[in-house]
mmCIF file of C-alpha atoms in Angstrom:
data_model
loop_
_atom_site.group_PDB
_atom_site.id
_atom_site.type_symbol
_atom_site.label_atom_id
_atom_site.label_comp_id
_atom_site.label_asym_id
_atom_site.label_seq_id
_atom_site.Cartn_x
_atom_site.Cartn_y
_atom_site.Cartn_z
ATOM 1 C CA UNK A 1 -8.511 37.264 46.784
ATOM 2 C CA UNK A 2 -10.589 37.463 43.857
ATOM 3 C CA UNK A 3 -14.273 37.945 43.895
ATOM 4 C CA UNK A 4 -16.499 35.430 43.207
ATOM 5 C CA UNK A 5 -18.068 34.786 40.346
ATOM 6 C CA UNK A 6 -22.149 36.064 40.655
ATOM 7 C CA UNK A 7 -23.833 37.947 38.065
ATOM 8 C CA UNK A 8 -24.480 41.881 38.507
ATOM 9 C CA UNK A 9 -26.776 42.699 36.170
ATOM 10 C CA UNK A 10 -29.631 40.382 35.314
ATOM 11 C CA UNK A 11 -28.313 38.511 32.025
ATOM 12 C CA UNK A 12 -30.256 37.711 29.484
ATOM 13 C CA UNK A 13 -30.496 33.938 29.895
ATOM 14 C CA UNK A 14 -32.280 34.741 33.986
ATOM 15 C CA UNK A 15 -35.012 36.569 31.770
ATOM 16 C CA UNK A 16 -35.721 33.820 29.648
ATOM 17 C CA UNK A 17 -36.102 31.558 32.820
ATOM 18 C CA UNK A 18 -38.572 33.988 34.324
ATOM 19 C CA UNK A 19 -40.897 33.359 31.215
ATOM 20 C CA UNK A 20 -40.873 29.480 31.718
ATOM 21 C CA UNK A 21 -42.406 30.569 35.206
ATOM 22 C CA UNK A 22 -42.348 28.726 38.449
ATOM 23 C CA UNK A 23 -42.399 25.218 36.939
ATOM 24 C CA UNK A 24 -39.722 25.676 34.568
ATOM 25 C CA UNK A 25 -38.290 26.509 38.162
ATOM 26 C CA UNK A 26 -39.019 23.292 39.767
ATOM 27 C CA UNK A 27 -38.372 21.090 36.784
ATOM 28 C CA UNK A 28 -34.572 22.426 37.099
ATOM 29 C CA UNK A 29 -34.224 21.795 40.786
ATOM 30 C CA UNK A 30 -35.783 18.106 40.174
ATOM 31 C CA UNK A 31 -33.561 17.224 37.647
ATOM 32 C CA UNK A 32 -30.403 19.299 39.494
ATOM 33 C CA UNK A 33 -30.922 17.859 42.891
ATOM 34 C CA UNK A 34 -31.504 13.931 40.805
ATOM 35 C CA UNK A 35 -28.438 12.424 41.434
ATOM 36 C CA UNK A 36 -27.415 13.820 44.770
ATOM 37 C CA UNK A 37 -27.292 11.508 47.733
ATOM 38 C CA UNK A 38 -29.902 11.269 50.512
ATOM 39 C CA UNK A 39 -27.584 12.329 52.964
ATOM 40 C CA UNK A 40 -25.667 15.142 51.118
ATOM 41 C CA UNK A 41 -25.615 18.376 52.709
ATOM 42 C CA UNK A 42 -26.711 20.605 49.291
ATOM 43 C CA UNK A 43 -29.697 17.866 49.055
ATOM 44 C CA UNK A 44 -30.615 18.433 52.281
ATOM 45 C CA UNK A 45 -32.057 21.939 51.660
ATOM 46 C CA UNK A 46 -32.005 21.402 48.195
ATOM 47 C CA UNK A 47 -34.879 19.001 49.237
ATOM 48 C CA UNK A 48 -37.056 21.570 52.001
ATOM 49 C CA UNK A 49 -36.616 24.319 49.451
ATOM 50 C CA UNK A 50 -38.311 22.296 46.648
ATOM 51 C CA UNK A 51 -41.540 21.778 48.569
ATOM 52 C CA UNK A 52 -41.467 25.493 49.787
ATOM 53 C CA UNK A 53 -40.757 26.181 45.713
ATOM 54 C CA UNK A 54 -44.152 24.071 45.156
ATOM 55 C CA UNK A 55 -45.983 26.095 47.538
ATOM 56 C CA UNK A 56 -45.168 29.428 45.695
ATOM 57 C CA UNK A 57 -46.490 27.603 42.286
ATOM 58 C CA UNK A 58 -49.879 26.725 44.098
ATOM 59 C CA UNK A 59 -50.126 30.259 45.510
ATOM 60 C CA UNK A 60 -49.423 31.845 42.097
ATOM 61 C CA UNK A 61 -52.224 29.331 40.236
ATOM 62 C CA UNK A 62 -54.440 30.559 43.165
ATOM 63 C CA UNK A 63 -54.059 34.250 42.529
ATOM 64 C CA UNK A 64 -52.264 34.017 45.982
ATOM 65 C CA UNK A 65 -50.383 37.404 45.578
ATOM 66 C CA UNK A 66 -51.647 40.760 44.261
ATOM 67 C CA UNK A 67 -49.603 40.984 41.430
ATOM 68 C CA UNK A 68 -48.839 38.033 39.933
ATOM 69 C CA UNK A 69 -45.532 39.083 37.450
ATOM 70 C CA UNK A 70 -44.206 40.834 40.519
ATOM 71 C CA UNK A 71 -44.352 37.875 42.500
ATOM 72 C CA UNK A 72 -43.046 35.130 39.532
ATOM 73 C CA UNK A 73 -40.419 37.399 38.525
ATOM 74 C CA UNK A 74 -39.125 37.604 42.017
ATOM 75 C CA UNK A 75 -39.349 33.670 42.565
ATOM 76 C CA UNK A 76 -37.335 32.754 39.520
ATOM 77 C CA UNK A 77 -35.115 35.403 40.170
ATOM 78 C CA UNK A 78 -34.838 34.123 43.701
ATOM 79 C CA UNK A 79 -33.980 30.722 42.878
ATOM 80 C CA UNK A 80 -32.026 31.687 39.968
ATOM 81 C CA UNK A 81 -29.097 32.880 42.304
ATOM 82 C CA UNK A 82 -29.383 29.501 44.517
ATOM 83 C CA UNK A 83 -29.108 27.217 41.036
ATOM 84 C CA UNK A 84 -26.870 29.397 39.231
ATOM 85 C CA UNK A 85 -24.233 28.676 42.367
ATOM 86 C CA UNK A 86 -24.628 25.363 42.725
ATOM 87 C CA UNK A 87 -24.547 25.141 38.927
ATOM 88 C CA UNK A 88 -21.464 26.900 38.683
ATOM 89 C CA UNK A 89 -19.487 24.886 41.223
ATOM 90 C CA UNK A 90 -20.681 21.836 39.301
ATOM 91 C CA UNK A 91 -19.108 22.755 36.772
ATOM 92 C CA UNK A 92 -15.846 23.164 38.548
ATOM 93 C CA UNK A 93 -16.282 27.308 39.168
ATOM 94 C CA UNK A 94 -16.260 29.026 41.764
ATOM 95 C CA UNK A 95 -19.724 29.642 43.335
ATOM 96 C CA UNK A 96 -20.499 33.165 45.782
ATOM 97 C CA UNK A 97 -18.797 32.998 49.358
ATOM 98 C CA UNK A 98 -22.490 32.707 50.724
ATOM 99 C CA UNK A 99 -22.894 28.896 49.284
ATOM 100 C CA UNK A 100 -19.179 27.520 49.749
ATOM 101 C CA UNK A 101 -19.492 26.624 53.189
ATOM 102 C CA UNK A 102 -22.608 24.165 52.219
ATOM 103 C CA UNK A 103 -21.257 23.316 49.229
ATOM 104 C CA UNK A 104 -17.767 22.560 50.817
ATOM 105 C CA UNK A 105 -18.877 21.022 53.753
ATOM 106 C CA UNK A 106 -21.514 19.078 52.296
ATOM 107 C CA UNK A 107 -19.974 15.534 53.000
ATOM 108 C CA UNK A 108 -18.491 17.002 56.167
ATOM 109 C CA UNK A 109 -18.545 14.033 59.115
ATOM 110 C CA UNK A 110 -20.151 15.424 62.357
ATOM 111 C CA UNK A 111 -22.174 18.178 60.572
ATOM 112 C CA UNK A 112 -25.950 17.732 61.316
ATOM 113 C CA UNK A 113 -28.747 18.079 58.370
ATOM 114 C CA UNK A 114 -30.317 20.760 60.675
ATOM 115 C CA UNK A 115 -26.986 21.941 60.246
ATOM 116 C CA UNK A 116 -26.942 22.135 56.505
ATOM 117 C CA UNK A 117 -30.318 23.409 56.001
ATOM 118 C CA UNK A 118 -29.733 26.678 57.630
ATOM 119 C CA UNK A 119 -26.917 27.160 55.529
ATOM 120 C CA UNK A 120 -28.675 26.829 53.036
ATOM 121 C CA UNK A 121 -31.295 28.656 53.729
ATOM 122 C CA UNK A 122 -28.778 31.750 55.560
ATOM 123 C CA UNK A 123 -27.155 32.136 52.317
ATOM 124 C CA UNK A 124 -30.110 32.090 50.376
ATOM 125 C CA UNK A 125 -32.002 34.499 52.482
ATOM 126 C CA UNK A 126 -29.479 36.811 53.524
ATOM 127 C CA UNK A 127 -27.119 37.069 50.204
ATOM 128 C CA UNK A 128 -29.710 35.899 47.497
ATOM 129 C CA UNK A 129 -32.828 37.709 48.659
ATOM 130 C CA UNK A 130 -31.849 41.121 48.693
ATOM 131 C CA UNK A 131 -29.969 40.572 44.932
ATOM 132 C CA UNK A 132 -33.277 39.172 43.371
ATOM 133 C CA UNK A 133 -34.739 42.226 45.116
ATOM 134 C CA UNK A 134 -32.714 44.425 43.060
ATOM 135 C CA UNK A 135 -32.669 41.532 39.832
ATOM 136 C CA UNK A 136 -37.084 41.608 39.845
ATOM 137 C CA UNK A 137 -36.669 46.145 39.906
ATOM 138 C CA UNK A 138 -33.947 46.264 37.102
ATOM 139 C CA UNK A 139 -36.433 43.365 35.482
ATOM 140 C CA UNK A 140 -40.189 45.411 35.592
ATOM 141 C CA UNK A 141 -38.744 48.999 35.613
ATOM 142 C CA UNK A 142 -39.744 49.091 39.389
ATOM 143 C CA UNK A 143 -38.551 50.326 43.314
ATOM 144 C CA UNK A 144 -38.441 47.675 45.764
ATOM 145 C CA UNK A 145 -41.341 49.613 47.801
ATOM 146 C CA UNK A 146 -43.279 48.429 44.560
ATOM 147 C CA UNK A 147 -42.872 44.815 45.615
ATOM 148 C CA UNK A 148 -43.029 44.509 49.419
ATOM 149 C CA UNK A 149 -46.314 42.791 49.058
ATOM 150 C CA UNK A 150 -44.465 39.969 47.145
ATOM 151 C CA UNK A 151 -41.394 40.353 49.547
ATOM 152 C CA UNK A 152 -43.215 39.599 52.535
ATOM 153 C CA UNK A 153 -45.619 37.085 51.069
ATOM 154 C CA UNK A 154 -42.552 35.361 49.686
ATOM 155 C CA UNK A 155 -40.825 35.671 52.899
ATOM 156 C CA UNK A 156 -43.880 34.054 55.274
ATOM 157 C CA UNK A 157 -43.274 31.006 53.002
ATOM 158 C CA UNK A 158 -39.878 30.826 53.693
ATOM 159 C CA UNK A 159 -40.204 31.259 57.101
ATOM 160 C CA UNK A 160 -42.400 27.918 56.915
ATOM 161 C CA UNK A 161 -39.203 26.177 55.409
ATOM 162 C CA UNK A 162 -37.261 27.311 58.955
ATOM 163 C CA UNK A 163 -39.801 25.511 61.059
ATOM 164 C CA UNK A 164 -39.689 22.718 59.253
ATOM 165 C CA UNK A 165 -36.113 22.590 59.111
ATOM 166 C CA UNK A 166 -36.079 22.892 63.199
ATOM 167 C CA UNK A 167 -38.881 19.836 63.176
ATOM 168 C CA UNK A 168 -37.754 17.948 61.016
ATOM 169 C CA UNK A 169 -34.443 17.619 61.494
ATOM 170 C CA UNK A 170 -33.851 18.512 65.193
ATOM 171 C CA UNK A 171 -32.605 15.374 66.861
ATOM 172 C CA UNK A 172 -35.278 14.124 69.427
ATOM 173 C CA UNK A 173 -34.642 14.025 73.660
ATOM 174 C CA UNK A 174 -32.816 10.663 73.372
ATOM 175 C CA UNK A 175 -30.139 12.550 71.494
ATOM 176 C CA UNK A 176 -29.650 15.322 74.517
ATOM 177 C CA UNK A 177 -25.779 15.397 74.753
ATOM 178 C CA UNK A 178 -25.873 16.265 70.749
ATOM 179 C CA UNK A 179 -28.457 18.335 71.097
ATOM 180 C CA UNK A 180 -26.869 20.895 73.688
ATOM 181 C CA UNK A 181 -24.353 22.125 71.339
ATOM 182 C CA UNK A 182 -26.889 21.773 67.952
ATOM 183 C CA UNK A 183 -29.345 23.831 69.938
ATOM 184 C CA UNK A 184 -26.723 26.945 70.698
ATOM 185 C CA UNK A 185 -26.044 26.633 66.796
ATOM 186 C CA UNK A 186 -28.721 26.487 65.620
ATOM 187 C CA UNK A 187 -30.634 29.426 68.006
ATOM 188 C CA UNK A 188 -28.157 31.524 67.406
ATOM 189 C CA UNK A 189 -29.307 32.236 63.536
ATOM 190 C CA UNK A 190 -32.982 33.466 62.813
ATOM 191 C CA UNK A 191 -35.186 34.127 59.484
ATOM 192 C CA UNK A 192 -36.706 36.997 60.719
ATOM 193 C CA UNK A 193 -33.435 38.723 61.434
ATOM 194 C CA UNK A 194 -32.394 37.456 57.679
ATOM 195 C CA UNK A 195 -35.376 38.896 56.123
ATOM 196 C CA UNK A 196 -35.286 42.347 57.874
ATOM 197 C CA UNK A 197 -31.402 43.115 56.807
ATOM 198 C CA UNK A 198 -32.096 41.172 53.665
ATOM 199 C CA UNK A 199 -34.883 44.291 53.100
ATOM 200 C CA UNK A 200 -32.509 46.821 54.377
ATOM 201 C CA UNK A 201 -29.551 45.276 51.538
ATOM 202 C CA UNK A 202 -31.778 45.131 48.629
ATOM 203 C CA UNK A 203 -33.344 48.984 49.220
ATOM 204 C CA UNK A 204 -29.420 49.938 49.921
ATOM 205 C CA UNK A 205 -28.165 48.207 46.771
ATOM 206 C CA UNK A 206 -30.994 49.813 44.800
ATOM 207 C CA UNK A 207 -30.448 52.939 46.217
ATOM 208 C CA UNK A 208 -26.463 52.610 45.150
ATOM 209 C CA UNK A 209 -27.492 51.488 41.938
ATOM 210 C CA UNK A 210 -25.750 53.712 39.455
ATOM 211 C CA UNK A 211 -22.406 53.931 41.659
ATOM 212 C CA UNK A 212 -21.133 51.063 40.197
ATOM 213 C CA UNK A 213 -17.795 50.353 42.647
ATOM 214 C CA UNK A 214 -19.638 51.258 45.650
ATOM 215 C CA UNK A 215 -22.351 48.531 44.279
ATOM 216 C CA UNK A 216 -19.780 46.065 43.743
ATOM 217 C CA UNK A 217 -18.145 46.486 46.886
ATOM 218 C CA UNK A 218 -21.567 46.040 48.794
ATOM 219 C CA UNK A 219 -22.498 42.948 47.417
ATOM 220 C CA UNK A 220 -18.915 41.619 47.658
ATOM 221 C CA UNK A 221 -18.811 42.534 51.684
ATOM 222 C CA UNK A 222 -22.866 41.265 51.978
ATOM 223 C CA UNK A 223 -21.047 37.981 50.346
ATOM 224 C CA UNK A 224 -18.400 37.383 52.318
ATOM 225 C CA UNK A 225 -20.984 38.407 55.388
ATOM 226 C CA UNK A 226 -23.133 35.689 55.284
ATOM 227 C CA UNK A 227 -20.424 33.603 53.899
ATOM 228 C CA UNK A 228 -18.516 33.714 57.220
ATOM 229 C CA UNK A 229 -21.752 33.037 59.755
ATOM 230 C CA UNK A 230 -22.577 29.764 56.953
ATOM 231 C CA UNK A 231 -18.907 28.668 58.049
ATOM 232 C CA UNK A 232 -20.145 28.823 61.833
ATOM 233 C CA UNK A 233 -23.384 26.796 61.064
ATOM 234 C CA UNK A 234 -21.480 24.130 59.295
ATOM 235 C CA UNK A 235 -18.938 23.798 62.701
ATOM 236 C CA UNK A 236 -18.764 19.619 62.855
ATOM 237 C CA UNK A 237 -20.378 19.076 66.185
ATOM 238 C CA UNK A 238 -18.521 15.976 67.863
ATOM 239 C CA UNK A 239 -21.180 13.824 70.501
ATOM 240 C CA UNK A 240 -19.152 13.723 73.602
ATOM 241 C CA UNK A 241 -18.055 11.267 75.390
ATOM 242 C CA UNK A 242 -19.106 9.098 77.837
ATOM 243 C CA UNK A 243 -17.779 9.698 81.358
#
């Protein structure tokens, strides 16, 4: 099985995008997420992470976070990985194992948007995170203790884009006998969890740095990781049937 196609080092073109900032950001995943379909699995969280994207601009044009560069460069970064897979699989290439299960299933019958969102946002937390960790230190010359500030600022917005996803998109009382499986699913996954090992990748992957194989072969296995609980959140959940 071949590995999937994800860049390594930060290229040339991701350092370009972190100079156009957080709105050259947003005005890709406007014009990317354009044409998708209400009800299409990708737009789903393509849609939640948007707003939570727009939140991180407002904070930065506060002078939100205590170093600003720190906390662009690890935004763009951030949503570099997300938009670089999608992108690629548009294209008709093969996108990291983390974001095939949501970008396979995304037309799936019985799957749930609550469903798709938290694949969405599991492979973007726990494969994409800790990479854009280690993308932001190659980037500024820096260790990832030199941008836990940013990491957990970051995070606490994206753990706003979890409870939204469980408000919004949680199917109401009326709905119980779908609910009881949806519920199991989707308790069974948590951001904080995601954050925590996504801290405890990116400070290994740093750490590992200059042995390139065993790099390789840690990203690869944190890939296929979070690739195979993404298959599990994207399980079509059939209503059942009346007695």
């Amino acid at each position: 099985m071949g590995h999937s196609q994800q860049p390594t080092e930060v290229s040339a073109r991701a350092v370009r995008r972190v100079d156009e900032g957080v709105d050259g950001v947003l005005a890709r995943m406007r014009g990317l997420g354009a044409h998708w379909p209400e009800r299409d699995g990708v737009a789903v969280f393509h849609r939640l992470y948007t707003r939570v994207t727009e939140e991180v601009g407002h904070l930065v044009d506060r002078g939100g976070f205590p170093d600003r560069r720190a906390a662009v460069t690890l935004d763009v970064l951030f949503a570099e990985r997300y938009l670089h897979a999608v992108e690629t699989f548009e294209r008709g290439g093969r996108a990291p194992a983390c974001w095939r299960p949501l970008l396979h299933a995304r037309d799936r019958r019985g799957v749930r948007p609550v469903q798709f969102a938290l694949c969405g946002v599991n492979a973007h937390i726990g494969h994409d995170l800790a990479l854009a960790v280690v993308d932001t230190c190659r980037t500024l010359a820096c260790a990832p203790e030199d941008l836990r500030d940013e990491f957990d600022q970051v995070g606490d917005l994206l753990a706003t884009l979890e409870e939204r996803v469980r408000e919004d998109l949680m199917p109401g009382p009326d709905l119980l006998e779908l609910a009881d499986p949806l519920t199991h699913v989707a308790g069974a996954w948590s951001i904080e969890r995601a954050r925590s090992a996504a801290w405890v990748a990116a400070r290994a992957l740093w750490a590992v740095r200059d042995l390139t194989g065993v790099a390789e072969e840690m990203r690869a296995r944190l890939d296929e990781g979070v690739g195979l609980v993404g298959r599990l959140l994207v399980t079509p959940l059939v209503p059942a049937q009346p007695r």
